[in-house]
Coordinates of C-alpha atoms in Angstrom, one line a residue:
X1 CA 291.2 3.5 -104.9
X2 CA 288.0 3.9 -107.3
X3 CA 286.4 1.5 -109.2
X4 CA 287.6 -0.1 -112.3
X5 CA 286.0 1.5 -115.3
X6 CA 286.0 -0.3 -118.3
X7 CA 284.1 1.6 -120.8
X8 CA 282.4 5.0 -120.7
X9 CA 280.1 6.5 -123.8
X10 CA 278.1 9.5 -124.6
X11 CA 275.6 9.6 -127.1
X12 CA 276.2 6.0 -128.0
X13 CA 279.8 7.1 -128.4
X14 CA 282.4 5.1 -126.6
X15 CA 284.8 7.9 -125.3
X16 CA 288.5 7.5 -124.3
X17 CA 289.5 8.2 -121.1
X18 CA 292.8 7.2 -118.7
X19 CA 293.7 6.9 -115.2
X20 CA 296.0 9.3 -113.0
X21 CA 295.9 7.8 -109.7
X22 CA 292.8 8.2 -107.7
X23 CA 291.1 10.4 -111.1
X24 CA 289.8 9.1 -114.8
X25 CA 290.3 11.9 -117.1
X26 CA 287.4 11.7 -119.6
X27 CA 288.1 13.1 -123.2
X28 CA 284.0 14.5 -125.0
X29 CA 284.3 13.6 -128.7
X30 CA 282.9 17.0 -129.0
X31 CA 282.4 19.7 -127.3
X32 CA 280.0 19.7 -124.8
X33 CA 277.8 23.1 -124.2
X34 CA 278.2 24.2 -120.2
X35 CA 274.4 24.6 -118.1
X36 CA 273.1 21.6 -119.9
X37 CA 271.2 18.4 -118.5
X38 CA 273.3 15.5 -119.8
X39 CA 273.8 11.6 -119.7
X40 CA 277.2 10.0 -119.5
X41 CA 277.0 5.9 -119.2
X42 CA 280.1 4.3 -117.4
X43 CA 280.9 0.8 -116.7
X44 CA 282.8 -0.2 -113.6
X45 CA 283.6 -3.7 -112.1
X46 CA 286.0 -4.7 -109.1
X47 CA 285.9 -6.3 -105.3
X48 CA 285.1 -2.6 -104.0
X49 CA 287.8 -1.5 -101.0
X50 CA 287.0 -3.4 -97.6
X51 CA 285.9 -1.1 -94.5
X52 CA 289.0 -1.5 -91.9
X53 CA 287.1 0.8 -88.9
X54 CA 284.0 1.8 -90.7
X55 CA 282.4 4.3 -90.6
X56 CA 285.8 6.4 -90.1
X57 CA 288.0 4.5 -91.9
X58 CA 285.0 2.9 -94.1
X59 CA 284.5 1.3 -97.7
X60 CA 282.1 -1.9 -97.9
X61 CA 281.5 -4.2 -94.9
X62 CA 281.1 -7.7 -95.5
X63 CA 279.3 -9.3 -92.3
X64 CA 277.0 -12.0 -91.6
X65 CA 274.2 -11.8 -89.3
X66 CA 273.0 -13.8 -86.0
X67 CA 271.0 -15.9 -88.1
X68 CA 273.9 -16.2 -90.7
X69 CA 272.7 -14.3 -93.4
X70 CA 275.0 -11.5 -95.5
X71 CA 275.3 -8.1 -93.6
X72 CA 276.4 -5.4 -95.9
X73 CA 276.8 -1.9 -95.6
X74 CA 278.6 1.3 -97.1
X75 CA 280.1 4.1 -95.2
X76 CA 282.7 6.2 -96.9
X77 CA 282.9 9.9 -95.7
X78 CA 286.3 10.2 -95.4
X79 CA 287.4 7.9 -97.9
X80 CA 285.3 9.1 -100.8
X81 CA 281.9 7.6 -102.7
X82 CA 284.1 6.5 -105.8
X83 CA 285.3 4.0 -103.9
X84 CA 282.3 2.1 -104.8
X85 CA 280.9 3.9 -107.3
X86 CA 282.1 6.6 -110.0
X87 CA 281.6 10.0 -109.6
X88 CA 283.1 13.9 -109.5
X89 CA 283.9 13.3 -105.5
X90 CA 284.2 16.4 -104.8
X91 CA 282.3 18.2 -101.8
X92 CA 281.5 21.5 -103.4
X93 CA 279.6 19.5 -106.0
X94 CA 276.4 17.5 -105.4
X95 CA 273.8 16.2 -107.9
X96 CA 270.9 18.9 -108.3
X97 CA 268.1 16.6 -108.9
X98 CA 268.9 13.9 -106.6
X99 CA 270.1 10.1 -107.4
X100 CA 268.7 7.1 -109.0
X101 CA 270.5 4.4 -107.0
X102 CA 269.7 0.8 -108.5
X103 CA 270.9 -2.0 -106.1
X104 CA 270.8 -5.9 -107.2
X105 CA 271.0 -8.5 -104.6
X106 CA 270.0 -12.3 -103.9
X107 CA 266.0 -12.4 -103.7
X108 CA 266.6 -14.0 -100.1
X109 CA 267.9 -10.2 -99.4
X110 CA 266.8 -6.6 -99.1
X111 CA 268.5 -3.5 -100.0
X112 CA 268.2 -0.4 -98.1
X113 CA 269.4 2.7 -99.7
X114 CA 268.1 6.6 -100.0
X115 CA 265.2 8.0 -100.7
X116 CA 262.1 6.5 -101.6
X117 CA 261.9 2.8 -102.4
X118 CA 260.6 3.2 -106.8
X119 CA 260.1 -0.4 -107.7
X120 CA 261.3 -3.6 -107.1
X121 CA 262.5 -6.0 -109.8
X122 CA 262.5 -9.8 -109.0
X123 CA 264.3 -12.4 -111.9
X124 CA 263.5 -15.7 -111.3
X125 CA 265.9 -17.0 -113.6
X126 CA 269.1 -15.5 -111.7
X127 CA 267.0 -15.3 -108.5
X128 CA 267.6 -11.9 -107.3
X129 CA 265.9 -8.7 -107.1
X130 CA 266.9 -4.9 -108.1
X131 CA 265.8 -2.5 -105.5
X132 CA 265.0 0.9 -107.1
X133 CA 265.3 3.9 -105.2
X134 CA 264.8 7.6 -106.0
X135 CA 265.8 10.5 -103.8
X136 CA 265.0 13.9 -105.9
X137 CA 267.0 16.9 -103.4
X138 CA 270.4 17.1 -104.1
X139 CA 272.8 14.8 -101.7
X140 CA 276.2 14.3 -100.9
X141 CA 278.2 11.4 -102.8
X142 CA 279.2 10.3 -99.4
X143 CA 275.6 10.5 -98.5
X144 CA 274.6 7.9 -100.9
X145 CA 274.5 4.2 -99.2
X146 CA 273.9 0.4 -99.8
X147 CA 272.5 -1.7 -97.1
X148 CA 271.9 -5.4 -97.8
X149 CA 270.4 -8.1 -95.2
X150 CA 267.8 -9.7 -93.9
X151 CA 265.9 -6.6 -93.3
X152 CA 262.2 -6.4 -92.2
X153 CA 260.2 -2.9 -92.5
X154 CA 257.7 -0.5 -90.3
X155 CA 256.7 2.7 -90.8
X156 CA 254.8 5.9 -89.0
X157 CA 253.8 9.0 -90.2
X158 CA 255.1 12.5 -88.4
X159 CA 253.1 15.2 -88.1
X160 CA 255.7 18.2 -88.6
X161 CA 256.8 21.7 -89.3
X162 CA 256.7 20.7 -93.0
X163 CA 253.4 18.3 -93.0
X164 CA 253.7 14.6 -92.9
X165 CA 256.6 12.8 -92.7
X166 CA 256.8 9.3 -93.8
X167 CA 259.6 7.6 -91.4
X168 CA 260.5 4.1 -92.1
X169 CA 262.9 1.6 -89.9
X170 CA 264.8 -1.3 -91.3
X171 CA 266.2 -3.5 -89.0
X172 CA 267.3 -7.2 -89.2
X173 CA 264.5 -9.6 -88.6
X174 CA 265.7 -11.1 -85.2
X175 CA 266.4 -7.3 -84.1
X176 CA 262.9 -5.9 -84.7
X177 CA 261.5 -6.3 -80.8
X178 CA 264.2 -4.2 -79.4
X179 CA 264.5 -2.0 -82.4
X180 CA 260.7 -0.7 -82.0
X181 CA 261.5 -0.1 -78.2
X182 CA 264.3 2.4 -78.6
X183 CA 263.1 3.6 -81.8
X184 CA 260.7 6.0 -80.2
X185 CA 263.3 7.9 -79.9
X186 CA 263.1 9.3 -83.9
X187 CA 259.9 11.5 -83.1
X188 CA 261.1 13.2 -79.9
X189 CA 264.4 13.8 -81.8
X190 CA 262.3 15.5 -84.8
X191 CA 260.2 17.1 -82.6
X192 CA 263.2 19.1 -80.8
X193 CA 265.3 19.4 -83.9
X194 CA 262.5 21.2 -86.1
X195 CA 261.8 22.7 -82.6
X196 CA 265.4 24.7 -82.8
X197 CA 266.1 24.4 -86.6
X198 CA 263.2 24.6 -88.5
X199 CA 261.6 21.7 -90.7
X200 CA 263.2 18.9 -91.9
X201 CA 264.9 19.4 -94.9
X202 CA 264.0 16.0 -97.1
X203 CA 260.2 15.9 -96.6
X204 CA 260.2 15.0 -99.9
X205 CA 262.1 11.7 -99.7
X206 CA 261.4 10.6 -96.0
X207 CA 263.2 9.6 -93.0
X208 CA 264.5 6.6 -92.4
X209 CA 267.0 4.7 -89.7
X210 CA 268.1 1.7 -90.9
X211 CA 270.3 -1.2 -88.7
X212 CA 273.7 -1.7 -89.4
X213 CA 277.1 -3.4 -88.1
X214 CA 279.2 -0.2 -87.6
X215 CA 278.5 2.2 -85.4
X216 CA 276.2 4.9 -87.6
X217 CA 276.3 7.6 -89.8
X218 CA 274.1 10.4 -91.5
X219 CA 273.9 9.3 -94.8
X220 CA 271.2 11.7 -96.3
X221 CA 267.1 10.4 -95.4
X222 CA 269.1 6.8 -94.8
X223 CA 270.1 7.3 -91.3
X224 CA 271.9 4.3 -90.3
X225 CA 272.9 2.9 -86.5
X226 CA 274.8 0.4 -85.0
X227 CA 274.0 1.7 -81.3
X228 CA 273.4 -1.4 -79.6
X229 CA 269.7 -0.5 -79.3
X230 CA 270.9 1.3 -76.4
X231 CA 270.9 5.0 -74.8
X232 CA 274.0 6.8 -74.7
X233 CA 277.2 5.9 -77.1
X234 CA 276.9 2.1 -76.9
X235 CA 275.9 2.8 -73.0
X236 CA 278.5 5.2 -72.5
X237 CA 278.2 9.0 -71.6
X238 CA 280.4 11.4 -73.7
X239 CA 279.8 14.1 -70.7
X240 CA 280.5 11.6 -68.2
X241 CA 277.1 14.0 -66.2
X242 CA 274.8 10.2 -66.6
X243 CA 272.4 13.1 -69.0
X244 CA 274.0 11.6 -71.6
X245 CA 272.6 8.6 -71.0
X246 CA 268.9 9.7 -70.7
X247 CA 268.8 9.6 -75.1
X248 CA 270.3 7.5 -78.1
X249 CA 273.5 9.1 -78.9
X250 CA 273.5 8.3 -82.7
X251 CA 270.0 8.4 -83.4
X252 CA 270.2 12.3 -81.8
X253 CA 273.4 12.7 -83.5
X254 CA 274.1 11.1 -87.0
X255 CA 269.7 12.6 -87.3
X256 CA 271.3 15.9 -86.9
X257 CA 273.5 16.1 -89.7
X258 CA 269.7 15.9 -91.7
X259 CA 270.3 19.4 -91.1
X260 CA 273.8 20.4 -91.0
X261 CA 275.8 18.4 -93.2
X262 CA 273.1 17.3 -95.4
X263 CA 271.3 20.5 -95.6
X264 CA 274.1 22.5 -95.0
X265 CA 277.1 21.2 -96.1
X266 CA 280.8 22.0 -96.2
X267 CA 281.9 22.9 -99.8
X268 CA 285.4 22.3 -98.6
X269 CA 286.8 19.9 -96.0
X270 CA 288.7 22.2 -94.1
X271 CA 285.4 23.3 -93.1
X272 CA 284.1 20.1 -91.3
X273 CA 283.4 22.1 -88.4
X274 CA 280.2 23.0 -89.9
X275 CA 279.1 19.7 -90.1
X276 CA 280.4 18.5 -86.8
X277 CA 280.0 21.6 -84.7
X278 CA 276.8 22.4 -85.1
X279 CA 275.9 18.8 -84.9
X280 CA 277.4 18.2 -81.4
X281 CA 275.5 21.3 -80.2
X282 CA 272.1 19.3 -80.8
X283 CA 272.9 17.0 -78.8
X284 CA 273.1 19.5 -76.2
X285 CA 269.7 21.0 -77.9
X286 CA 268.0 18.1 -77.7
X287 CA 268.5 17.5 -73.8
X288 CA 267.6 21.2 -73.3
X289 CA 264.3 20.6 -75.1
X290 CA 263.7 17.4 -73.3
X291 CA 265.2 17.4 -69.8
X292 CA 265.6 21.2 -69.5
X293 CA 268.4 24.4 -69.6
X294 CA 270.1 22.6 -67.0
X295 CA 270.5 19.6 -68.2
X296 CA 271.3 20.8 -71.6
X297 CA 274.2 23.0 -69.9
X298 CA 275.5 19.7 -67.6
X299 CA 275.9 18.0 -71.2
X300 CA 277.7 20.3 -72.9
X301 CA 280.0 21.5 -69.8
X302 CA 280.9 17.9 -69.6
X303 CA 282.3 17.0 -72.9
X304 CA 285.1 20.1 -72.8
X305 CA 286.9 17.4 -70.8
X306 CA 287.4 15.3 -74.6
X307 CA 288.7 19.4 -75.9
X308 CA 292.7 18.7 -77.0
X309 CA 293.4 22.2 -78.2
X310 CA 295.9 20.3 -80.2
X311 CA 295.5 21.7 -83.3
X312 CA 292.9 24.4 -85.2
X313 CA 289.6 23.2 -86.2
X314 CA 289.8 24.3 -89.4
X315 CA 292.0 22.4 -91.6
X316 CA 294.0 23.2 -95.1
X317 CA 291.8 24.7 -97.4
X318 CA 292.1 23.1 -101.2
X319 CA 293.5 19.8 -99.8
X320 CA 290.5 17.6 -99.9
X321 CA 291.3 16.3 -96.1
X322 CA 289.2 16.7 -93.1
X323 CA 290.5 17.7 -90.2
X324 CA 291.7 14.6 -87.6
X325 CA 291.0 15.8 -84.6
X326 CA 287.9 15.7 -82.5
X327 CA 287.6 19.6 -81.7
X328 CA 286.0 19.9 -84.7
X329 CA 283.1 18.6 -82.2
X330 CA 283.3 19.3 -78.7
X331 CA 285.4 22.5 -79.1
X332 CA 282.9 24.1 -81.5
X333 CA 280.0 23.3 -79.5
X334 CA 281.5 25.2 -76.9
X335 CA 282.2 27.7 -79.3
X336 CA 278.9 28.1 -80.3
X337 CA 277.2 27.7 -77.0
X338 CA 279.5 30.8 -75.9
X339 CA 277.9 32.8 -78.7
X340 CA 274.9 31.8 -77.7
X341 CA 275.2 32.9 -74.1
X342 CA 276.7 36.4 -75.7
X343 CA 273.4 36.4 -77.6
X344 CA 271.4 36.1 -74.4
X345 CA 268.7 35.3 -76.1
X346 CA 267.1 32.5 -76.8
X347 CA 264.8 33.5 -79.3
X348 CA 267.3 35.3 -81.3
X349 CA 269.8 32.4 -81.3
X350 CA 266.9 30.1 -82.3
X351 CA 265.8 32.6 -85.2
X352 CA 269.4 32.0 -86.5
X353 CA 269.5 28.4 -86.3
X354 CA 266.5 28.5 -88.4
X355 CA 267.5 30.9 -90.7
X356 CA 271.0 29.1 -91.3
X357 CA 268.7 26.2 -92.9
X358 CA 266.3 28.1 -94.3
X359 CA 268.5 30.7 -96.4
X360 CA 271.4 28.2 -97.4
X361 CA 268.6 25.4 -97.9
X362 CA 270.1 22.6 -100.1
X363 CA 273.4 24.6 -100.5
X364 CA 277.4 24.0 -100.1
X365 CA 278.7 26.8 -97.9
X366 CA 282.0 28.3 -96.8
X367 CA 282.7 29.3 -93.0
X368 CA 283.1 32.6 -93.8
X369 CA 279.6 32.4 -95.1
X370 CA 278.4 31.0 -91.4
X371 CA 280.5 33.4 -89.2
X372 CA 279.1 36.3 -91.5
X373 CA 275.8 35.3 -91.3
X374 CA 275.8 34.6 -87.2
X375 CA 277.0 38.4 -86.6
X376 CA 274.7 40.3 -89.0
X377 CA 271.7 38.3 -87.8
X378 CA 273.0 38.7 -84.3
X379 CA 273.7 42.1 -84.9
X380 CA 276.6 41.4 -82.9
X381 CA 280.6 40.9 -84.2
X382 CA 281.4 37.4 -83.9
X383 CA 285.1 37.9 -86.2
X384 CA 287.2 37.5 -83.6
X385 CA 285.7 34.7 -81.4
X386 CA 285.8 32.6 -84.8
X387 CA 289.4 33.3 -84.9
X388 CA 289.7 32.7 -81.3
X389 CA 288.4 28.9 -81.7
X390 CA 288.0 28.0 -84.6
X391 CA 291.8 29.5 -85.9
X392 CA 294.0 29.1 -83.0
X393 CA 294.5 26.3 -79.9
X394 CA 294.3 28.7 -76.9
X395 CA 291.8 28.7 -74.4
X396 CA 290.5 32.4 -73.3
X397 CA 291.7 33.5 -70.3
X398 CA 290.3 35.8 -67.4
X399 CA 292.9 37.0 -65.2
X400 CA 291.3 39.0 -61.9
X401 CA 292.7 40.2 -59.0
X402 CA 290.5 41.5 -55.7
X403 CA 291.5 44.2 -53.4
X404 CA 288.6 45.9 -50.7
X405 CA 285.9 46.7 -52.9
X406 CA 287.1 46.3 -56.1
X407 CA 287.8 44.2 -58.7
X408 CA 290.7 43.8 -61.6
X409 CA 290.2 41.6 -64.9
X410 CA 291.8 41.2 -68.1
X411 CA 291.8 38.8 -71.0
X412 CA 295.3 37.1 -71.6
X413 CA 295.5 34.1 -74.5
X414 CA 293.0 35.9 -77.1
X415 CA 293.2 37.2 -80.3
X416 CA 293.7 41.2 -80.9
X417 CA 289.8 42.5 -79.9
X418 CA 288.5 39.4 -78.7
X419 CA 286.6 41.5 -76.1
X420 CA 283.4 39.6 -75.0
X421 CA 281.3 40.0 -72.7
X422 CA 281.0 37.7 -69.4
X423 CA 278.0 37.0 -66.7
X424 CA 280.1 36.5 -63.3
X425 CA 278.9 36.0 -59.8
X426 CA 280.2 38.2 -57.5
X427 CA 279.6 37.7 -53.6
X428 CA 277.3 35.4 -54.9
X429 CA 275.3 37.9 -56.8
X430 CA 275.2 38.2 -60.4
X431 CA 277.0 40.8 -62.4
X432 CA 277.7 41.6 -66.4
X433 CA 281.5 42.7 -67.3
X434 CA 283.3 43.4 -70.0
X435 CA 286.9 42.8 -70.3
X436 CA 289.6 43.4 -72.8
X437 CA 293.4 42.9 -72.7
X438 CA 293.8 45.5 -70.8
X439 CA 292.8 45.6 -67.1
X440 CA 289.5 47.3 -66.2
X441 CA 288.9 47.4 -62.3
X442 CA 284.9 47.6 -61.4
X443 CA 284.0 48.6 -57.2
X444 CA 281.3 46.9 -55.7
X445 CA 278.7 48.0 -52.3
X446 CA 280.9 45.8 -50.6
X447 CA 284.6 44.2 -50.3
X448 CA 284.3 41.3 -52.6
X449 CA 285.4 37.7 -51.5
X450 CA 284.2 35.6 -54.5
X451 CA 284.5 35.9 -58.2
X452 CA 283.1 33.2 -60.4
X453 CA 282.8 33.4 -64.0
X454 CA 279.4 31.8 -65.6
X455 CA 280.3 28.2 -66.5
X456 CA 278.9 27.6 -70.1
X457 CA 281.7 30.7 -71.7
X458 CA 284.2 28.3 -72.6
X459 CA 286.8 30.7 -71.0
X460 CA 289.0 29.9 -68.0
X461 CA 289.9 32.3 -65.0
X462 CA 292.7 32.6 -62.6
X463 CA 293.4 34.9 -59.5
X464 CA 296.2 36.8 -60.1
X465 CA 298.2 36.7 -57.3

């Protein structure tokens, strides 16, 4: 439910407006010229909707602290920003110029919010102060957060791809020992993440992680985590490999979305994938930077055991609903480290990642803009393993069968022309094929007694018998 609105004007003009559900129609007491810069005042009042499971099922948490001060934080992806404040929630649509976000609180508090921290206005009278913070790149609406407590500050500066980063932390006093431990994790994660996808894309308005109750989230340079100050997923491994628990899960994770979801970002929800997909796969990024190919591989291999193949991982387009289902992670990071292994090559695969940020910097995208955009710069026709994983729940198949010398394969459970290629192990040596749905039959120097596909296609095999 949004906000209460009680009076809206333009031009010192009160305006009418009226409710239809979850939308306030506004009605211009003139007609108002389209491609201008305008300013539209609203006032809103209302106990803003309780978080039941933030940040999934989110709204405002109401909390206190060890020490028993207030602990409150935002979180609202799914839900929608207008819960707590008025806006055009809609995905596709996100302020140009950035947000002023003006947040008033008991002087005994702090509040936490995006971008860089303007002024701060203290009344004596009502004892509070107004925390004044600018961000100036465009932003989500779910992207824009409140976090109030007993919050002390430190800072660094990061020398990166883009120049100097200021990074900031805001933790709760009692918390900060702890906090500056497994903090260090925020410049390895930058360093890897600009490594693969180029600079970070909110120089202008810093980086900061920021403690909260709930688990985390990626709200846009106002990273916040509820980790436990602990590696893995509140010490557990989503590969169940132990690399999992070698890095921060949410600092790695909800830091990612800097890039795709904040810099890239779904203009529908149907298209989450983008968001999640690619965000997943830097996990496995980062441990390939950090702990090596290997590693990187073990990560990723182990989380297909969370794949449901329930239902696509794209969702109804023009429904304003994300998909439920966690595929829209795991699945398409095995979808994209599969493209990546047809790529065989490292350099080219990084080149797109890059390019990806780069050419739709600070844009809303579609997936067809992403899958069109992968093949040309791969030079390679991806089409058909899109449809394959993104557009359907069936897991590619290889079907072989092995008599003498020779070899038979075939795809079953594809699309029409998925056809890609696959690295196999043959007699233990390796080998390139390239199946299709019809059975191709390769002879080898000698009479073959194991077949093993390369583990990181997310394709299953079966002897035919």
């Amino acid at each position: 439910t949004p906000r209460n609105i009680t009076k809206i004007t333009h031009g010192g003009v009160d305006l009418k407006f009226e409710r239809e559900g979850n939308v306030y129609w506004v009605t211009f007491d003139k007609e108002v010229p389209v491609g201008i810069e305008d300013k539209v005042s609203i006032w809103y009042e209302g106990h803003p909707h309780e978080a039941k499971n933030p940040p999934w099922d989110g709204g405002v948490q109401w909390a206190h602290d060890d020490l028993g001060h207030w602990f409150i934080n935002t979180s609202c992806e799914g839900i929608g920003a207008s819960i707590w404040w008025p806006n055009k929630d809609i995905g596709s649509d996100e302020p140009d110029h950035g947000m002023n976000i003006n947040i008033t609180v008991p002087d005994d508090l702090v509040d936490v919010s995006n971008g860089r921290l303007a002024s701060v206005d203290h009344d004596a009278k009502d004892k509070t102060k107004t925390y004044h913070w600018k961000v100036v790149n465009p932003i989500n609406n779910y992207g824009v957060n409140a976090n109030i407590g007993n919050y002390v500050n430190w800072s660094e500066k990061y020398h990166g791809v883009g120049g100097i980063l200021d990074v900031n932390y805001w933790v709760l006093a009692h918390q900060k020992t702890e906090a500056m431990r497994q903090f260090k994790e925020v410049p390895r994660m930058l360093k890897a993440f600009e490594y693969w996808f180029g600079k970070y894309p909110f120089y202008e308005d810093g980086y900061k992680l920021i403690a909260v109750e709930y688990l985390g989230m990626e709200h846009q340079s106002s990273v916040t985590y509820g980790n436990w100050f602990m590696n893995g997923y509140r010490g557990r491994d989503l590969s169940g490999t132990g690399v999992g628990l070698k890095w921060d899960f949410i600092i790695v994770h909800e830091s990612g979305h800097e890039w795709f979801g904040n810099n890239i970002s779904m203009r529908d929800a149907a298209d989450m994938w983008i968001h999640e997909g690619f965000t997943a796969y830097s996990e496995t990024l980062f441990t390939d930077y950090w702990f090596g190919n290997k590693a990187g591989d073990d990560y990723l291999i182990g989380t297909r055991k969370n794949i449901r193949n329930a239902a696509p991982i794209i969702g109804i387009y023009g429904a304003n609903r994300q998909p439920n289902d966690t595929d829209q992670y795991y699945k398409s990071a095995s979808m994209l480290h599969t493209i990546r292994q047809v790529i065989n090559d490292d350099a080219k695969f990084r080149s797109i990642l890059q390019g990806l940020n780069r050419d739709f910097y600070h844009q809303t995208v579609t997936t067809q803009q992403i899958e069109s955009y992968i093949s040309q710069k791969a030079g390679i026709d991806f089409s058909k393993v899109f449809d394959q994983y993104l557009r359907g729940t069936k897991i590619p198949l290889l079907k072989y069968s092995i008599k003498g010398n020779g070899v038979t394969f075939w795809y079953e459970n594809v699309v029409p022309g998925f056809d890609i290629p696959l690295e196999v192990a043959v007699n233990g040596k390796l080998a390139s094929i390239k199946p299709k749905a019809t059975p191709t039959t390769l002879t080898f120097n000698d009479p073959v007694t194991t077949f093993l596909v390369d583990r990181n296609y997310y394709v299953e095999s079966a002897l035919q018998k």
